[in-house]
Amino acid sequence: MTSTSFLRPSLPAVAAAVLVALMSGCAVTRVDPPAPVSAPAQYKEDGLWKKARPATAEPVPEQWWTLFGDPVLDDLQQRLVIGNENLKAAVAQVTGARAALEASRSALFPTLSAGFSGTRSANPDSNGGNGNAANSNGTNGSVSRGPTNSVQVSLNASWEADLWGKLRLASEGANASLQASADDLAAARLSAQATLAQTYFSLRTAEAQEALYDRSVKAYERFLDLTQARYQSGVAARSDVLQAQTQLRTAQAQLLETRSTRGQLEHAIAVLLGLPPSALAMTKNAALPKAPEVPAMLPSQLLERRPDIAAAQRRVAAAYAQIGVADAAYFPSLTLSASGGYRNSTLSNLLSAPNLFWSIGPSLAAAIFDGGQRKLASAQARTSAEVATSTYRQTVLTALQEVEDNLILADHLREEAQLQQEALESAQRNLELVTDQYRAGTVSFLDVTTAQNSAFNAEASLLSVRNRQLAAINLLLKNVAGRWTPA
């Protein structure tokens, strides 16, 4: 015997479906985030950077490190984006955020499922009022029916109407999170590129210092031979020989320390490239890259391109979307469902009209008492939005400070490097003059020592200033998203 169950659609149900179609997607729980932080018209150091005209903006290459004109650095940067493990992790996070977005979008569409089942069962049945009768098993009040079979094939569909915009806001929040993850990837890539550039500059500075110490050691060895010859001839004192030996041993110790520093920096570059330290061997080059010029530009447009600021702003949008999702829990949820299929005791003639069953209708559900969970969830969402907003504003303020700091630092270090170059040239001329006078016996060894230390310190200071200048410009490029001019 077969039975058919159904719910005949009525006029109110049709009207409800039409109302759902009109109201779905209208987010009545949306809370708009605050306006983005506006950047100042120009930086405080307006004598250095002034407001640029968009009409004169030149296109800037994506490979911003080429401004330093170093082919080795260019090759290292290309290898960085392929092998750096932190960047691989950031790419995986973007992939996960994209999957979360697709999952949130799929909730806006109906779900459809199909099933097939087959069962065989036996159940006791009443004895038809004859309480004294006994069944074959010797029990009273029931008889055992024979086992029955049931075969069923069904198709079920359901759709949650997004009356209050909960699903759409969740999708918007997931989309903002995806964009924030993409911005995080860009920020991580930019940070890794800047770190690699700075480590490379430090490596070349250490090699230049190593070459300086090596020249100093050779010069001190020659000067020690000269002093010993003068001492043996009775012209120089024993203290002059001891002072020359002290200078030589100090320079040799500094040379070893510089070589250790250079090796550590090379290991750091290898790790940035995703390689073990033993897998990278770089040719030494004592020449530092030339520092590029810092042009004038438009601050507000430059800050808009910073990926960390963009990521913070996207997280504000995602947090405010979550407020709407939490507030939507106060309203009832409406689900439209439909099911149908065939049921029979055998597979034969299963797909026939007498075996058909179906049902269709809406269901409305609302929480009446939840112990304050919805209220707490809404308060938590608003607190998270306030945290995201404050974080975003602090990111903008920090970006402004970083640009201001490195802007004035790069400009002052440029002037400092020029003055230090002039000081080095004077110290070297003085050393040549004093050395000739010492050979002629007209000055003491103390004068020579002073001149040597002055020349050595002047050249070491120049290398340090040039390294700091390169670092300041490198950080400045990082702070403006790796580009000098607005897009």
Coordinates of C-alpha atoms in Angstrom, one line a residue:
M1 CA 0.0 0.0 0.0
T2 CA 1.5 3.4 -0.9
S3 CA 0.7 6.8 0.4
T4 CA 1.3 10.3 -0.9
S5 CA 2.0 13.3 1.5
F6 CA 1.7 16.8 0.3
L7 CA 1.2 20.5 1.4
R8 CA -0.9 22.3 -1.2
P9 CA 0.4 25.9 -1.7
S10 CA -2.0 28.6 -0.7
L11 CA -2.3 32.2 -1.6
P12 CA -0.5 33.4 1.6
A13 CA 2.4 31.2 0.8
V14 CA 2.7 32.6 -2.7
A15 CA 2.4 36.2 -1.3
A16 CA 5.2 35.3 1.2
A17 CA 7.4 34.1 -1.6
V18 CA 6.9 37.3 -3.6
L19 CA 7.7 39.3 -0.5
V20 CA 10.9 37.3 0.1
A21 CA 11.9 38.0 -3.5
L22 CA 11.4 41.7 -3.1
M23 CA 13.1 42.0 0.3
S24 CA 16.0 39.5 -0.1
G25 CA 19.4 41.3 -0.3
C26 CA 18.1 44.5 1.3
A27 CA 20.5 44.9 4.2
V28 CA 18.4 46.7 6.9
T29 CA 21.1 45.9 9.4
R30 CA 24.0 47.6 7.6
V31 CA 26.2 49.9 9.6
D32 CA 28.5 52.2 7.5
P33 CA 32.1 52.5 8.5
P34 CA 33.7 55.9 9.2
A35 CA 35.3 57.9 6.4
P36 CA 38.9 57.1 5.5
V37 CA 41.6 59.1 7.1
S38 CA 42.6 62.0 4.9
A39 CA 46.3 62.7 4.3
P40 CA 47.7 66.2 4.6
A41 CA 48.1 68.3 1.5
Q42 CA 51.9 68.2 1.9
Y43 CA 54.5 67.0 4.4
K44 CA 56.0 69.1 7.1
E45 CA 59.3 69.2 5.3
D46 CA 57.7 71.1 2.4
G47 CA 61.1 72.4 1.4
L48 CA 62.0 68.9 0.3
W49 CA 58.7 67.4 -1.0
K50 CA 56.0 69.6 -2.4
K51 CA 52.6 68.8 -3.8
A52 CA 53.0 67.3 -7.3
R53 CA 50.7 67.8 -10.3
P54 CA 49.1 64.7 -11.5
A55 CA 49.5 65.9 -15.1
T56 CA 53.3 65.7 -14.8
A57 CA 53.4 62.3 -13.1
E58 CA 55.6 59.8 -14.9
P59 CA 54.8 56.0 -14.9
V60 CA 57.0 54.2 -12.4
P61 CA 58.3 50.6 -13.0
E62 CA 57.2 47.9 -10.6
Q63 CA 60.8 47.0 -9.9
W64 CA 61.5 50.0 -7.7
W65 CA 64.9 48.7 -6.6
T66 CA 66.3 49.3 -10.1
L67 CA 66.6 53.0 -9.0
F68 CA 69.8 51.9 -7.2
G69 CA 71.3 50.6 -10.5
D70 CA 72.8 47.4 -9.1
P71 CA 72.4 44.3 -11.4
V72 CA 73.2 41.9 -8.5
L73 CA 70.5 43.4 -6.4
D74 CA 68.1 43.1 -9.3
D75 CA 68.9 39.4 -9.6
L76 CA 68.4 38.8 -5.8
Q77 CA 65.1 40.6 -5.9
Q78 CA 63.8 38.3 -8.7
R79 CA 64.9 35.2 -6.6
L80 CA 63.3 36.6 -3.5
V81 CA 59.7 36.5 -4.8
I82 CA 60.1 32.9 -5.8
G83 CA 61.8 31.4 -2.8
N84 CA 60.9 33.5 0.3
E85 CA 58.9 31.3 2.7
N86 CA 57.1 34.2 4.3
L87 CA 55.7 35.2 0.9
K88 CA 54.6 31.7 0.3
A89 CA 52.7 31.7 3.6
A90 CA 51.1 35.0 2.6
V91 CA 50.0 33.6 -0.8
A92 CA 48.4 30.6 1.1
Q93 CA 46.5 33.0 3.3
V94 CA 45.1 34.8 0.2
T95 CA 44.0 31.4 -1.2
G96 CA 42.3 30.6 2.1
A97 CA 40.5 34.0 2.1
R98 CA 39.3 33.5 -1.4
A99 CA 37.9 30.1 -0.5
A100 CA 36.1 31.8 2.5
L101 CA 34.6 34.3 0.1
E102 CA 33.3 31.7 -2.2
A103 CA 31.8 29.8 0.7
S104 CA 30.0 32.9 1.9
R105 CA 28.6 33.6 -1.6
S106 CA 27.4 30.1 -1.9
A107 CA 25.1 30.7 1.1
L108 CA 23.1 33.1 -1.0
F109 CA 21.9 30.3 -3.3
P110 CA 19.6 27.4 -2.8
T111 CA 20.9 24.0 -1.8
L112 CA 19.9 20.9 -3.6
S113 CA 20.5 17.3 -2.4
A114 CA 19.5 13.9 -3.7
G115 CA 19.3 10.7 -1.8
F116 CA 18.6 7.0 -2.2
S117 CA 17.8 4.6 0.7
G118 CA 16.7 1.0 1.0
T119 CA 15.7 -0.6 4.4
R120 CA 14.3 -3.9 5.6
S121 CA 12.6 -3.9 9.0
A122 CA 10.2 -5.7 11.3
N123 CA 8.0 -4.2 14.0
P124 CA 5.6 -5.6 16.6
D125 CA 1.9 -4.8 16.2
S126 CA -1.1 -4.9 18.5
N127 CA -3.2 -8.2 18.7
G128 CA -6.4 -6.5 17.7
G129 CA -7.9 -6.5 21.2
N130 CA -7.4 -10.3 22.0
G131 CA -5.3 -10.0 25.0
N132 CA -5.5 -13.7 25.8
A133 CA -4.1 -14.8 22.5
A134 CA -0.5 -15.8 22.4
N135 CA 1.8 -15.4 19.4
S136 CA 4.1 -18.0 18.1
N137 CA 6.9 -16.7 20.5
G138 CA 4.6 -17.3 23.5
T139 CA 4.1 -13.5 24.3
N140 CA 0.7 -12.0 25.1
G141 CA -0.9 -8.8 23.6
S142 CA 1.1 -8.5 20.3
V143 CA 1.7 -10.4 17.1
S144 CA 4.9 -10.2 15.0
R145 CA 4.4 -9.1 11.5
G146 CA 6.7 -10.2 8.8
P147 CA 9.7 -8.1 7.7
T148 CA 8.9 -5.3 5.3
N149 CA 11.0 -3.6 2.6
S150 CA 11.2 0.2 1.8
V151 CA 13.0 1.7 -1.1
Q152 CA 13.1 5.5 -1.5
V153 CA 14.6 8.0 -3.9
S154 CA 14.3 11.7 -3.0
L155 CA 15.3 15.2 -4.0
N156 CA 15.4 18.0 -1.5
A157 CA 15.8 21.8 -2.0
S158 CA 16.0 24.6 0.5
W159 CA 16.8 28.3 0.4
E160 CA 17.2 30.8 3.3
A161 CA 15.8 34.2 2.3
D162 CA 18.2 37.0 3.1
L163 CA 15.5 39.3 4.5
W164 CA 17.8 41.3 6.7
G165 CA 21.0 41.2 4.7
K166 CA 22.9 38.8 7.0
L167 CA 24.2 36.6 4.2
R168 CA 25.0 39.5 1.9
L169 CA 26.8 41.4 4.6
A170 CA 28.8 38.2 5.5
S171 CA 29.8 38.0 1.8
E172 CA 30.8 41.6 1.8
G173 CA 32.9 41.1 4.9
A174 CA 34.5 38.0 3.4
N175 CA 35.3 40.0 0.3
A176 CA 36.9 42.8 2.4
S177 CA 38.9 40.2 4.2
L178 CA 40.1 38.8 0.9
Q179 CA 41.2 42.2 -0.3
A180 CA 42.9 42.7 3.1
S181 CA 44.8 39.4 2.6
A182 CA 45.8 40.5 -0.8
D183 CA 47.1 43.8 0.6
D184 CA 48.9 41.9 3.3
L185 CA 50.6 39.9 0.6
A186 CA 51.7 43.1 -1.2
A187 CA 52.9 44.6 2.1
A188 CA 54.8 41.4 3.0
R189 CA 56.4 41.4 -0.5
L190 CA 57.3 45.1 -0.2
S191 CA 58.7 44.6 3.3
A192 CA 60.8 41.6 2.2
Q193 CA 62.1 43.5 -0.8
A194 CA 63.1 46.4 1.4
T195 CA 64.7 44.1 3.9
L196 CA 66.7 42.4 1.2
A197 CA 67.8 45.7 -0.3
Q198 CA 68.9 47.0 3.2
T199 CA 70.7 43.7 3.9
Y200 CA 72.4 43.9 0.5
F201 CA 73.6 47.5 1.2
S202 CA 74.9 46.4 4.6
L203 CA 76.8 43.5 2.9
R204 CA 78.4 45.9 0.4
T205 CA 79.3 48.3 3.2
A206 CA 80.9 45.5 5.2
E207 CA 82.9 44.5 2.1
A208 CA 84.0 48.1 1.6
Q209 CA 85.0 48.3 5.3
E210 CA 86.9 45.0 4.8
A211 CA 88.7 46.5 1.9
L212 CA 89.5 49.6 4.0
Y213 CA 90.9 47.5 6.9
D214 CA 92.8 45.4 4.4
R215 CA 94.5 48.5 2.9
S216 CA 95.1 49.8 6.4
V217 CA 96.7 46.6 7.5
K218 CA 99.1 46.7 4.5
A219 CA 99.8 50.4 5.1
Y220 CA 100.5 49.7 8.8
E221 CA 102.8 46.8 7.9
R222 CA 104.8 49.0 5.6
F223 CA 104.9 51.8 8.2
L224 CA 106.0 49.3 10.9
D225 CA 108.9 48.2 8.7
L226 CA 109.8 51.8 8.2
T227 CA 109.7 52.5 11.9
Q228 CA 111.7 49.4 12.8
A229 CA 114.3 50.5 10.3
R230 CA 114.5 54.0 11.8
Y231 CA 114.7 52.5 15.3
Q232 CA 117.5 50.2 14.3
S233 CA 119.4 53.2 12.8
G234 CA 118.8 55.1 16.1
V235 CA 116.5 57.7 14.6
A236 CA 113.2 56.5 16.1
A237 CA 112.4 55.5 19.7
R238 CA 111.3 52.1 20.9
S239 CA 107.9 53.6 21.7
D240 CA 107.4 54.4 18.0
V241 CA 107.8 50.7 17.1
L242 CA 105.3 49.7 19.9
Q243 CA 102.8 52.2 18.7
A244 CA 103.1 51.0 15.1
Q245 CA 102.6 47.4 16.3
T246 CA 99.5 48.5 18.2
Q247 CA 98.0 50.1 15.2
L248 CA 98.7 47.0 13.1
R249 CA 97.2 44.5 15.5
T250 CA 94.1 46.7 16.1
A251 CA 93.5 46.9 12.3
Q252 CA 93.9 43.2 11.9
A253 CA 91.4 42.5 14.7
Q254 CA 88.9 44.9 13.1
L255 CA 89.4 43.2 9.7
L256 CA 88.5 39.8 11.2
E257 CA 85.4 41.3 12.8
T258 CA 84.3 42.9 9.6
R259 CA 84.7 39.6 7.7
S260 CA 82.5 37.9 10.3
T261 CA 79.8 40.6 9.8
R262 CA 80.0 40.2 6.1
G263 CA 79.5 36.4 6.4
Q264 CA 76.5 36.8 8.7
L265 CA 74.9 39.3 6.2
E266 CA 75.4 36.8 3.4
H267 CA 73.7 34.1 5.4
A268 CA 70.8 36.5 6.1
I269 CA 70.3 37.1 2.4
A270 CA 70.3 33.3 1.7
V271 CA 67.5 32.8 4.2
L272 CA 65.5 35.7 2.7
L273 CA 65.8 33.8 -0.7
G274 CA 64.6 30.6 0.9
L275 CA 68.0 28.9 0.8
P276 CA 70.3 27.4 3.4
P277 CA 73.3 29.7 4.2
S278 CA 75.7 27.2 2.6
A279 CA 73.8 27.4 -0.8
L280 CA 74.7 31.0 -1.5
A281 CA 78.1 32.4 -2.3
M282 CA 78.2 36.0 -3.4
T283 CA 81.2 37.6 -5.2
K284 CA 82.7 40.4 -3.1
N285 CA 82.4 44.0 -4.3
A286 CA 83.7 46.8 -2.3
A287 CA 81.6 49.5 -4.2
L288 CA 78.4 50.7 -2.8
P289 CA 75.4 51.5 -5.1
K290 CA 74.9 55.2 -5.8
A291 CA 72.1 56.7 -3.9
P292 CA 69.2 57.9 -6.2
E293 CA 67.9 61.4 -6.0
V294 CA 64.7 62.0 -4.0
P295 CA 62.2 64.0 -6.2
A296 CA 59.1 66.0 -5.2
M297 CA 55.8 64.2 -5.1
L298 CA 52.2 64.2 -3.9
P299 CA 51.9 62.7 -0.3
S300 CA 48.2 61.8 -0.3
Q301 CA 48.3 59.8 -3.4
L302 CA 51.5 58.0 -2.3
L303 CA 49.9 56.9 1.0
E304 CA 46.9 55.6 -0.8
R305 CA 49.1 53.1 -2.5
R306 CA 50.6 51.7 0.7
P307 CA 49.3 48.1 1.0
D308 CA 49.4 48.1 4.9
I309 CA 47.1 51.1 5.0
A310 CA 44.8 49.5 2.4
A311 CA 44.7 46.3 4.4
A312 CA 43.8 48.2 7.6
Q313 CA 41.0 50.0 5.8
R314 CA 39.6 46.8 4.4
R315 CA 39.6 45.3 7.8
V316 CA 37.5 48.2 9.0
A317 CA 34.9 47.5 6.3
A318 CA 34.9 43.8 7.2
A319 CA 34.4 44.6 10.9
Y320 CA 31.5 46.9 10.2
A321 CA 29.9 44.2 8.0
Q322 CA 30.1 41.8 10.9
I323 CA 28.0 44.2 13.0
G324 CA 25.2 43.8 10.5
V325 CA 25.6 40.0 10.6
A326 CA 25.4 40.1 14.4
D327 CA 22.4 42.4 14.4
A328 CA 20.5 40.3 11.9
A329 CA 20.3 37.6 14.6
Y330 CA 17.6 39.7 16.3
F331 CA 15.2 39.1 13.4
P332 CA 13.5 35.8 12.4
S333 CA 14.9 33.7 9.6
L334 CA 12.7 32.5 6.7
T335 CA 13.6 29.3 4.9
L336 CA 11.8 27.9 1.8
S337 CA 12.1 24.2 1.4
A338 CA 10.8 21.6 -1.0
S339 CA 11.2 17.9 -1.3
G340 CA 9.9 15.1 -3.5
G341 CA 10.6 11.6 -4.5
Y342 CA 9.3 8.0 -4.8
R343 CA 8.8 5.4 -2.2
N344 CA 7.9 1.7 -2.6
S345 CA 8.5 -1.7 -1.1
T346 CA 10.4 -2.9 -4.2
L347 CA 12.5 -1.4 -6.9
S348 CA 10.1 -2.5 -9.5
N349 CA 7.8 0.3 -10.6
L350 CA 9.4 2.6 -8.1
L351 CA 9.3 5.6 -10.4
S352 CA 5.5 5.6 -10.9
A353 CA 2.8 8.1 -10.1
P354 CA 1.2 6.1 -7.2
N355 CA 4.6 6.1 -5.4
L356 CA 5.2 9.8 -5.6
F357 CA 5.5 12.0 -2.5
W358 CA 6.3 15.7 -2.2
S359 CA 6.1 18.7 0.1
I360 CA 6.7 22.4 -0.2
G361 CA 6.4 25.3 2.2
P362 CA 8.1 28.1 4.2
S363 CA 9.4 27.9 7.8
L364 CA 9.9 30.9 10.0
A365 CA 12.1 30.7 13.1
A366 CA 13.1 33.3 15.7
A367 CA 14.9 33.0 19.0
I368 CA 12.8 34.1 21.9
F369 CA 15.3 33.7 24.8
D370 CA 19.0 33.1 24.4
G371 CA 20.4 34.4 27.7
G372 CA 21.7 37.6 26.1
Q373 CA 23.9 35.8 23.5
R374 CA 22.7 38.0 20.6
K375 CA 23.3 41.2 22.6
L376 CA 26.8 40.1 23.6
A377 CA 27.6 39.2 20.0
S378 CA 26.4 42.6 18.7
A379 CA 28.5 44.3 21.4
Q380 CA 31.5 42.2 20.5
A381 CA 31.2 43.1 16.8
R382 CA 31.0 46.8 17.6
T383 CA 34.1 46.5 19.8
S384 CA 36.0 44.7 17.1
A385 CA 35.0 47.5 14.7
E386 CA 36.3 50.2 17.0
V387 CA 39.6 48.3 17.4
A388 CA 39.9 48.0 13.6
T389 CA 39.1 51.7 13.1
S390 CA 41.7 52.8 15.7
T391 CA 44.3 50.4 14.2
Y392 CA 43.6 51.9 10.8
R393 CA 44.0 55.4 12.0
Q394 CA 47.2 54.5 13.9
T395 CA 48.6 52.9 10.7
V396 CA 48.0 56.1 8.8
L397 CA 49.7 58.2 11.5
T398 CA 52.6 55.8 11.6
A399 CA 53.0 56.0 7.9
L400 CA 53.1 59.8 8.0
Q401 CA 55.7 59.6 10.7
E402 CA 57.8 57.1 8.8
V403 CA 57.8 59.3 5.6
E404 CA 58.6 62.4 7.6
D405 CA 61.5 60.7 9.4
N406 CA 63.1 59.1 6.4
L407 CA 62.5 62.2 4.3
I408 CA 64.4 64.5 6.5
L409 CA 67.0 61.8 7.2
A410 CA 67.7 61.2 3.6
D411 CA 68.1 64.8 2.8
H412 CA 70.5 65.5 5.8
L413 CA 72.5 62.4 5.1
R414 CA 73.0 63.5 1.5
E415 CA 74.6 66.7 2.8
E416 CA 76.5 64.8 5.5
A417 CA 78.0 62.4 2.9
Q418 CA 79.2 65.4 0.9
L419 CA 80.9 67.0 3.9
Q420 CA 82.4 63.7 5.0
Q421 CA 83.8 63.2 1.5
E422 CA 85.5 66.5 1.7
A423 CA 86.8 65.7 5.2
L424 CA 88.3 62.4 3.8
E425 CA 90.1 64.2 1.0
S426 CA 91.6 66.6 3.4
A427 CA 92.6 63.8 5.8
Q428 CA 94.3 61.9 3.0
R429 CA 96.3 64.9 1.8
N430 CA 97.3 65.6 5.4
L431 CA 98.5 62.0 5.9
E432 CA 100.6 62.1 2.8
L433 CA 102.2 65.4 4.0
V434 CA 102.9 64.2 7.5
T435 CA 104.3 60.8 6.3
D436 CA 106.8 62.7 4.1
Q437 CA 107.7 64.9 7.0
Y438 CA 108.2 61.9 9.2
R439 CA 110.6 60.3 6.7
A440 CA 112.5 63.5 6.7
G441 CA 112.6 63.6 10.4
T442 CA 110.8 66.9 10.9
V443 CA 107.8 65.6 12.8
S444 CA 107.3 63.0 15.5
F445 CA 105.6 59.6 15.3
L446 CA 102.6 61.0 17.2
D447 CA 101.8 63.3 14.4
V448 CA 101.9 60.4 12.0
T449 CA 99.6 58.3 14.2
T450 CA 97.2 61.2 14.5
A451 CA 97.1 61.7 10.7
Q452 CA 96.6 58.0 10.1
N453 CA 93.7 57.7 12.5
S454 CA 92.1 60.8 11.1
A455 CA 92.3 59.4 7.5
F456 CA 91.0 56.0 8.6
N457 CA 88.2 57.3 10.7
A458 CA 87.1 59.7 7.9
E459 CA 86.9 56.9 5.4
A460 CA 85.1 54.6 7.8
S461 CA 82.6 57.4 8.7
L462 CA 82.0 58.1 5.0
L463 CA 81.1 54.4 4.4
S464 CA 78.8 54.5 7.4
V465 CA 77.0 57.7 6.2
R466 CA 76.6 56.3 2.7
N467 CA 75.1 53.1 4.2
R468 CA 72.7 55.1 6.3
Q469 CA 71.8 57.2 3.3
L470 CA 71.0 54.2 1.2
A471 CA 69.0 52.7 4.1
A472 CA 67.0 56.0 4.5
I473 CA 66.1 56.1 0.8
N474 CA 65.3 52.4 0.8
L475 CA 62.9 52.9 3.7
L476 CA 61.5 56.0 2.1
L477 CA 60.7 54.0 -1.1
K478 CA 59.1 51.3 1.1
N479 CA 57.0 53.9 2.9
V480 CA 55.6 55.2 -0.4
A481 CA 54.9 51.8 -1.8
G482 CA 58.0 51.6 -3.8
R483 CA 57.3 54.5 -6.2
W484 CA 58.4 58.1 -6.4
T485 CA 55.5 59.6 -8.4
P486 CA 51.8 59.2 -8.2
A487 CA 50.1 56.8 -10.7

